Structure formats: C-alpha cells, structure tokens
Short mmCIF file of C-alpha atoms in Angstrom, two decimals:
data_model
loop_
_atom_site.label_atom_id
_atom_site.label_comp_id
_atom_site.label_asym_id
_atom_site.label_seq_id
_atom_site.Cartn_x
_atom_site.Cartn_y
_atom_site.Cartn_z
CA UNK A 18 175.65 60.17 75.55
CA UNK A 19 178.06 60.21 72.29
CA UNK A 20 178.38 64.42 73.45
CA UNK A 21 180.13 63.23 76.35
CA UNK A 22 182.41 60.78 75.12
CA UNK A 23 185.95 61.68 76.49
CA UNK A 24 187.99 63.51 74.06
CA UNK A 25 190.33 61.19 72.05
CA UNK A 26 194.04 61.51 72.36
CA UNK A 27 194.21 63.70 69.19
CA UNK A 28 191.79 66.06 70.50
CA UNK A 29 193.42 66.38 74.12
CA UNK A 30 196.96 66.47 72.32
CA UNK A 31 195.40 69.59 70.37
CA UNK A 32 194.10 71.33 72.65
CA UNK A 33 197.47 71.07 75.27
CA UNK A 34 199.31 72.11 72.00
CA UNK A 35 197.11 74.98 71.70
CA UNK A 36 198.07 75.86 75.31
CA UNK A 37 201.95 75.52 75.03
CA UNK A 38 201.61 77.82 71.33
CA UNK A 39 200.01 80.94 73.51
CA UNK A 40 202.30 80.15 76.22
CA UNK A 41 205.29 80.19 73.99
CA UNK A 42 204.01 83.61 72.52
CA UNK A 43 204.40 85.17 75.64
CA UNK A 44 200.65 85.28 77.18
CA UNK A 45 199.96 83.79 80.54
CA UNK A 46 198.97 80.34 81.33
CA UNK A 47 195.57 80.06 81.17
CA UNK A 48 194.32 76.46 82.12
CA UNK A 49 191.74 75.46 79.58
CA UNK A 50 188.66 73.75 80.86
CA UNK A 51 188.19 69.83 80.26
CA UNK A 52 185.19 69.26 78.64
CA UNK A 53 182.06 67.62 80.52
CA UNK A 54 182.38 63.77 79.59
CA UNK A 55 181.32 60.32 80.98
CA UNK A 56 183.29 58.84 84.11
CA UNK A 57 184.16 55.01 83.31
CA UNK A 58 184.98 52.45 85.74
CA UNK A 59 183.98 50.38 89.41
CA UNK A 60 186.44 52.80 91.30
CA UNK A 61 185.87 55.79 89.81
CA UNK A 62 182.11 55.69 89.73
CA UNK A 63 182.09 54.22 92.62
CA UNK A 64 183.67 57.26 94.45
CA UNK A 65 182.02 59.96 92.51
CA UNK A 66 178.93 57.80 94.35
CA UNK A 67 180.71 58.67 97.76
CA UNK A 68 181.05 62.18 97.34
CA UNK A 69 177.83 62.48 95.82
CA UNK A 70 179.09 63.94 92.39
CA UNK A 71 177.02 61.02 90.17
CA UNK A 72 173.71 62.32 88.69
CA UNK A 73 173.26 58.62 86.88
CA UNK A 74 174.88 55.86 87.09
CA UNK A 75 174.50 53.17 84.26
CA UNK A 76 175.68 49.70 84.95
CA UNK A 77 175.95 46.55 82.48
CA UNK A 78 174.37 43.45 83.06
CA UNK A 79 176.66 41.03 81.17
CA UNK A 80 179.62 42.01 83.87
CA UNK A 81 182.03 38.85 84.84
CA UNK A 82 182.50 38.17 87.81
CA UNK A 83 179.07 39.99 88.87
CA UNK A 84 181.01 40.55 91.71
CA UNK A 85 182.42 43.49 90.62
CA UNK A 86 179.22 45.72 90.18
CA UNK A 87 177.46 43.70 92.71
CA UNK A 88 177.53 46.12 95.25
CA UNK A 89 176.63 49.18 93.25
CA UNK A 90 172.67 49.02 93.33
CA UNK A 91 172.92 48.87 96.90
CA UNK A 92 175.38 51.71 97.63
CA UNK A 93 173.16 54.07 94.56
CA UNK A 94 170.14 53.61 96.61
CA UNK A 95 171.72 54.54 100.29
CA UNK A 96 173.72 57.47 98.61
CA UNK A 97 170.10 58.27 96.99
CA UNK A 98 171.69 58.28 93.28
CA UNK A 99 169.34 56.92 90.43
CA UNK A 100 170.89 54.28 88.87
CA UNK A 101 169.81 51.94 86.27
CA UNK A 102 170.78 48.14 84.42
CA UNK A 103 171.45 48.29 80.81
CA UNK A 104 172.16 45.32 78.23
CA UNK A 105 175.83 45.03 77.19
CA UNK A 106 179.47 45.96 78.31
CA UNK A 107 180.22 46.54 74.90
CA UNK A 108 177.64 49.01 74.65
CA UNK A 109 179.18 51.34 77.67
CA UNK A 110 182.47 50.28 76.03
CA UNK A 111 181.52 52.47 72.80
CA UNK A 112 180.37 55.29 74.78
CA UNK A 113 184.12 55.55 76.73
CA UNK A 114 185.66 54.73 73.14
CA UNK A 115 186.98 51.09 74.64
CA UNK A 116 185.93 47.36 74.07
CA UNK A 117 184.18 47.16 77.21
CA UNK A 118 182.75 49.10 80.30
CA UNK A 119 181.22 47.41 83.16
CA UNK A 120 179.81 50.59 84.85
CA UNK A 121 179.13 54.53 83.40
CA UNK A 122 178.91 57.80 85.64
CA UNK A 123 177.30 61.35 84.31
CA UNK A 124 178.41 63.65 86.55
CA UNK A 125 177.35 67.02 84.67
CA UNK A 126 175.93 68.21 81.48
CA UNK A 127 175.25 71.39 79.58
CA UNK A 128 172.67 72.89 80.58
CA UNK A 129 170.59 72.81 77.22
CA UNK A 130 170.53 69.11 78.02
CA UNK A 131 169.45 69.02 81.46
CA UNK A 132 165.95 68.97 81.11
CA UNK A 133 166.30 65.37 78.88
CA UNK A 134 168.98 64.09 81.82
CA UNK A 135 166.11 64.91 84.74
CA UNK A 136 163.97 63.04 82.35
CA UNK A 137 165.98 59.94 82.24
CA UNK A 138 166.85 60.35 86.32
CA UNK A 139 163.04 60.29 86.62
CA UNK A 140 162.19 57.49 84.63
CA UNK A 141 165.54 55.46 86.43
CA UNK A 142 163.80 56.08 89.74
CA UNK A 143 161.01 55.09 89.04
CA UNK A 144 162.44 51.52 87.30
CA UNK A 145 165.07 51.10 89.21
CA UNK A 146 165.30 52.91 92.36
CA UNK A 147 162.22 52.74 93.39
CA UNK A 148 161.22 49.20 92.41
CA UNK A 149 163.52 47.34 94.11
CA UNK A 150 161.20 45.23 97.13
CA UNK A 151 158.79 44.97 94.29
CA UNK A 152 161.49 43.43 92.11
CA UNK A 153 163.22 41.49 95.08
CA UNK A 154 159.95 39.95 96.16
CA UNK A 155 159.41 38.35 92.42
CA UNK A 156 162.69 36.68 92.51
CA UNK A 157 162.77 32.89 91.61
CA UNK A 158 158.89 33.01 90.63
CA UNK A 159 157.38 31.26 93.93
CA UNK A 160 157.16 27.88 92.54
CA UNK A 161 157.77 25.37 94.60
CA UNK A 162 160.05 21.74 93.62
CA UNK A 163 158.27 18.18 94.07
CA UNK A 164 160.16 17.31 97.52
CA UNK A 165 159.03 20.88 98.60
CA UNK A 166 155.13 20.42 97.69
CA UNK A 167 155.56 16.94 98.87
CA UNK A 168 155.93 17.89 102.49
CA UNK A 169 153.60 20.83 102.53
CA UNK A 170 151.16 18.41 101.82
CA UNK A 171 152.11 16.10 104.30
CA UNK A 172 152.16 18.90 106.59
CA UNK A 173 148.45 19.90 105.88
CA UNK A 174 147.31 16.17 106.14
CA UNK A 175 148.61 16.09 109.45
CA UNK A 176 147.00 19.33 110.24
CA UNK A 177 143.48 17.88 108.83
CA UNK A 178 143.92 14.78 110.46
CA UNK A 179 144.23 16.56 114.00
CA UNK A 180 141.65 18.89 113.37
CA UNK A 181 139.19 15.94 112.41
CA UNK A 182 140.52 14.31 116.01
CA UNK A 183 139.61 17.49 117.87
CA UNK A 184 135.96 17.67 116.21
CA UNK A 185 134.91 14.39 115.89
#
C-alpha cells in the first residue's frame, strides 16, 4: 500500500508549481493527473461504498467509539464490496501519513498491480465477506452461566418426571 500513500505537501506543492512554470511560459493549462492513492476516513469511504467506487475497504479494529465503523461491515456486504478487519489505527494511520486511521479505501491501482489486489479481494471474501453467519453463529462461545444450566435442568427434570407419570 506505501505506492499509494497520498502525495505529501512537498510533492503536491511541486507538482502545482510545475503547472503555474509552463503556464507562465505561455503554454496552455494542462491539468495534471492526481496520482492513484488510498481514500482515508468514515465519510469518505463510506461514500465511495455508495457509489460503488471501493475495490477494498480495510477497517481497524482498535476504533473508539466502535460506533463509528460499526456500520461498515454491514453496508460492504449489501453494496457487495470485500472488506476486511485489520489490527491497529496506527497502522492505517502510517499508510495516509497521519497518527491514526480508523477506516482505508483502494479505489484504483496500476494495472501491473492488479493481479496482487484481485488476490487480496479474493482472499477478503473469502475471510470476511463470506464468513460472516459462520462467524456470527460462534459469538460468545455457547457456554452457558450457573443460573442458566440451573434451570435447564430443572426444566428437563420436570420433563422426566412427566414422562415417567405418563408411562408408569
């Protein structure tokens, strides 16, 4: 991801001044292109979701309140976007060139490196996207607490007890 950091301000100030030098020299106005780079942040990743631009979105799993990404599985898998749940804010943060980063969008790449992005879309899916009733049904590990078992057993003495009545 460090080949789509966004530019610093040194680079973007150099490369406007390169703009306003051929401009001053008489040429025409030529726009120059933005490099391809990482989207940071709930909003914008969050639209780029909505329209459907996101190829991957990366979210961190040390995010307070959890609130604020909360939503974001949910909305990647009815927008059918792979998504997936990495360790650390402060390891987005680095990629964006900030302290922090709760949530990372790659909207496009070169195209020498597409065939390692559908690689990591795959394996998302298949972690992440595709996982989820399989990770849903797991939650809280099915173990019961004493006042809990307590009852179910008093439940299935009473149910022995009246199935003893109705046989004997």
């Amino acid at each position: 991801m460090d080949k789509y950091r966004p530019e610093t301000k040194k680079q973007k100030k150099a490369r406007l001044m390169s703009r306003a030098s051929e401009r001053a020299k008489g040429k025409d106005d030529v726009p120059t292109k933005r490099p391809l780079m990482v989207r940071s942040g709930v909003n914008t990743v969050t639209t780029l979701i909505e329209q459907k631009k996101a190829q991957l979105v990366v979210i961190a799993h040390d995010v307070d309140p959890i609130e604020i990404v909360l939503f974001l599985p949910a909305l990647c898998r009815k927008m059918n976007v792979p998504y997936c749940i990495v360790k650390g804010k402060a390891r987005l943060g680095r990629v964006v060139r900030r302290k922090t980063a709760t949530c990372l969008a790659i909207t496009q790449v070169n195209p020498e490196d597409r065939s390692s992005l559908n690689k990591l879309v795959d394996a998302t899916r298949t972690n992440f996207n595709e996982r989820v009733d399989e990770i849903r049904r797991h939650w809280g590990g099915g173990v019961m607490g004493e006042k809990s078992q307590a009852k179910v057993r008093k439940l299935e003495k009473a149910k022995a007890k009246e199935l003893q009545k109705k046989m004997g």
